[in-house]
Coordinates of C-alpha atoms in Angstrom, one line a residue:
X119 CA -23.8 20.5 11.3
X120 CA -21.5 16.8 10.4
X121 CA -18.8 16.3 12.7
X122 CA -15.6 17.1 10.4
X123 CA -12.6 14.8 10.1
X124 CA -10.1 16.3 12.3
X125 CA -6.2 15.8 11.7
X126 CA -6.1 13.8 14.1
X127 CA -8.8 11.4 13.1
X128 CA -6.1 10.6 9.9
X129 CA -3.3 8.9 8.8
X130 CA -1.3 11.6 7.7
X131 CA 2.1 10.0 6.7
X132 CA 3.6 7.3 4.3
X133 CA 5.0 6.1 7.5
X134 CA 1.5 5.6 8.9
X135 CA -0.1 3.6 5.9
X136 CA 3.4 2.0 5.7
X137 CA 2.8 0.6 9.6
X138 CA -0.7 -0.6 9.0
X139 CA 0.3 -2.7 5.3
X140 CA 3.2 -4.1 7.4
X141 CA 1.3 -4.9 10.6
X142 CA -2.3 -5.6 9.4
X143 CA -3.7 -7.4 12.2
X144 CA -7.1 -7.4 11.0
X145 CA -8.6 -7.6 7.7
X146 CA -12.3 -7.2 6.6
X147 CA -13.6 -6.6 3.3
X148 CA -16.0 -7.3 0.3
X149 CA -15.5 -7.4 -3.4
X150 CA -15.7 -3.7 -4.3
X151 CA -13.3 -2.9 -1.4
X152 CA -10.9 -3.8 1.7
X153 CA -10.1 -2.3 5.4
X154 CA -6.7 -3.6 6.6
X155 CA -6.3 -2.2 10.1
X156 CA -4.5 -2.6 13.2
X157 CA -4.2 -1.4 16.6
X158 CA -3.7 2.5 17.0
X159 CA -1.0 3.9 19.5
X160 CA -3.5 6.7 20.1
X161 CA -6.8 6.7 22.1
X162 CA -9.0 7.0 19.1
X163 CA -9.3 5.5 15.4
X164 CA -7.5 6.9 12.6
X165 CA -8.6 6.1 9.2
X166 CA -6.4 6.6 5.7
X167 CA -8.3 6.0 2.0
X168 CA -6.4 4.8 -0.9
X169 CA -8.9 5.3 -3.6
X170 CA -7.4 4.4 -6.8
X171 CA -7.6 5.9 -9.9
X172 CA -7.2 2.6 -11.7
X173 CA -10.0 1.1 -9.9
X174 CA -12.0 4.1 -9.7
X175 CA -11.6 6.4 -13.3
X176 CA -13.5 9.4 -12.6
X177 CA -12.9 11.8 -10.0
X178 CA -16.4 12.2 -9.3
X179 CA -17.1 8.5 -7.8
X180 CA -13.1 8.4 -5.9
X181 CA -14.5 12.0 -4.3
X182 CA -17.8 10.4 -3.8
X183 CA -16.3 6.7 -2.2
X184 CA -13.9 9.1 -0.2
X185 CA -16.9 11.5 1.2
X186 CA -19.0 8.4 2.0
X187 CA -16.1 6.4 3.9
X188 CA -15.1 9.0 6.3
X189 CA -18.9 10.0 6.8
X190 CA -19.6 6.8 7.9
X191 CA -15.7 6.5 10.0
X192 CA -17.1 9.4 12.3
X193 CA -20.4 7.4 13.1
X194 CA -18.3 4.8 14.7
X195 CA -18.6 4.1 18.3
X196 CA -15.8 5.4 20.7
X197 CA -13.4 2.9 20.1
X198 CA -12.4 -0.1 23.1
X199 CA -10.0 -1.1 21.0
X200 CA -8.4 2.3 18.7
X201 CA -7.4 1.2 15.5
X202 CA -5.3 2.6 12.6
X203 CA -7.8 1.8 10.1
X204 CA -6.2 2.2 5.6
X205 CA -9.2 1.8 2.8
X206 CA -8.7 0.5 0.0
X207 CA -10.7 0.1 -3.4
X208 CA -10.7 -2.7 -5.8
X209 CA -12.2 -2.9 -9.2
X210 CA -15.8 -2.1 -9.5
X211 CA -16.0 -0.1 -6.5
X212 CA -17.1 3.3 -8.3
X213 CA -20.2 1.2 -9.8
X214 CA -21.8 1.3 -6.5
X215 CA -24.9 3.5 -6.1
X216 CA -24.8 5.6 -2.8
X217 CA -26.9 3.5 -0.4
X218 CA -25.0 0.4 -1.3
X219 CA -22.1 1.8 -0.8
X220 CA -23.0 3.2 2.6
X221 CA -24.4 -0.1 3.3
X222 CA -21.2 -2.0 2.8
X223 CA -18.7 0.2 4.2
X224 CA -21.0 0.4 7.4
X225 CA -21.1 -3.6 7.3
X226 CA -17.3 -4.2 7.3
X227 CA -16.6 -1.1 9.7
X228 CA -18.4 -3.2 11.9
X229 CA -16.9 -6.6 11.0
X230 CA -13.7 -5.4 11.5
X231 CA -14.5 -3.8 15.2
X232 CA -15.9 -6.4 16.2
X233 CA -13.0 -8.7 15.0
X234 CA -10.4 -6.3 16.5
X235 CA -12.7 -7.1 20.0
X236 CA -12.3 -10.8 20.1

């Protein structure tokens, strides 16, 4: 059985996303989409998704982006550094077939850990 996304695995509040667009200390991203993060006041990563219905039109490919991005946030490695971790969508993201998208969220989840490292 997947590991589920637990409540506390997410950012649950305005509050929360509002902390992480005010405080972004790292960014990493490609052309279809962005992760703004910054360090977590818990002992684990928390991820929020801002999938947009004007970059994304039908709810098939935001569910789809959504399912993919949270499947890959629970493969991440126990964090050194926890973040608070908000993904967003830009234009052209629902376009992406499933292993490219996969590919590139995997990519910048990466980037971004390893940037929160140095």
């Amino acid at each position: 059985m997947a590991a589920s996304f637990r409540k506390h695995q997410r950012l649950l509040t305005a509050r929360d996303y509002r902390t992480v667009f005010s405080c972004v200390s790292v960014k990493a991203g490609q052309r279809e989409f962005l992760l703004l993060a910054r360090p977590s006041t818990q002992p684990h990563h928390r991820l929020g998704l801002a999938v947009a219905k004007k970059h994304v039109s039908r709810a098939v490919r935001r569910n789809r982006i959504k399912r993919i991005a949270r499947e890959r946030f629970r493969q991440l490695p126990p964090p050194a550094v926890p973040l608070d971790i908000v993904f967003l969508t830009r234009p052209g993201a629902g376009e992406l077939d499933k292993a490219a998208l996969a590919t590139g969220i995997d990519r910048q989840f990466r980037r971004l850990i390893e940037r929160a490292a140095a």
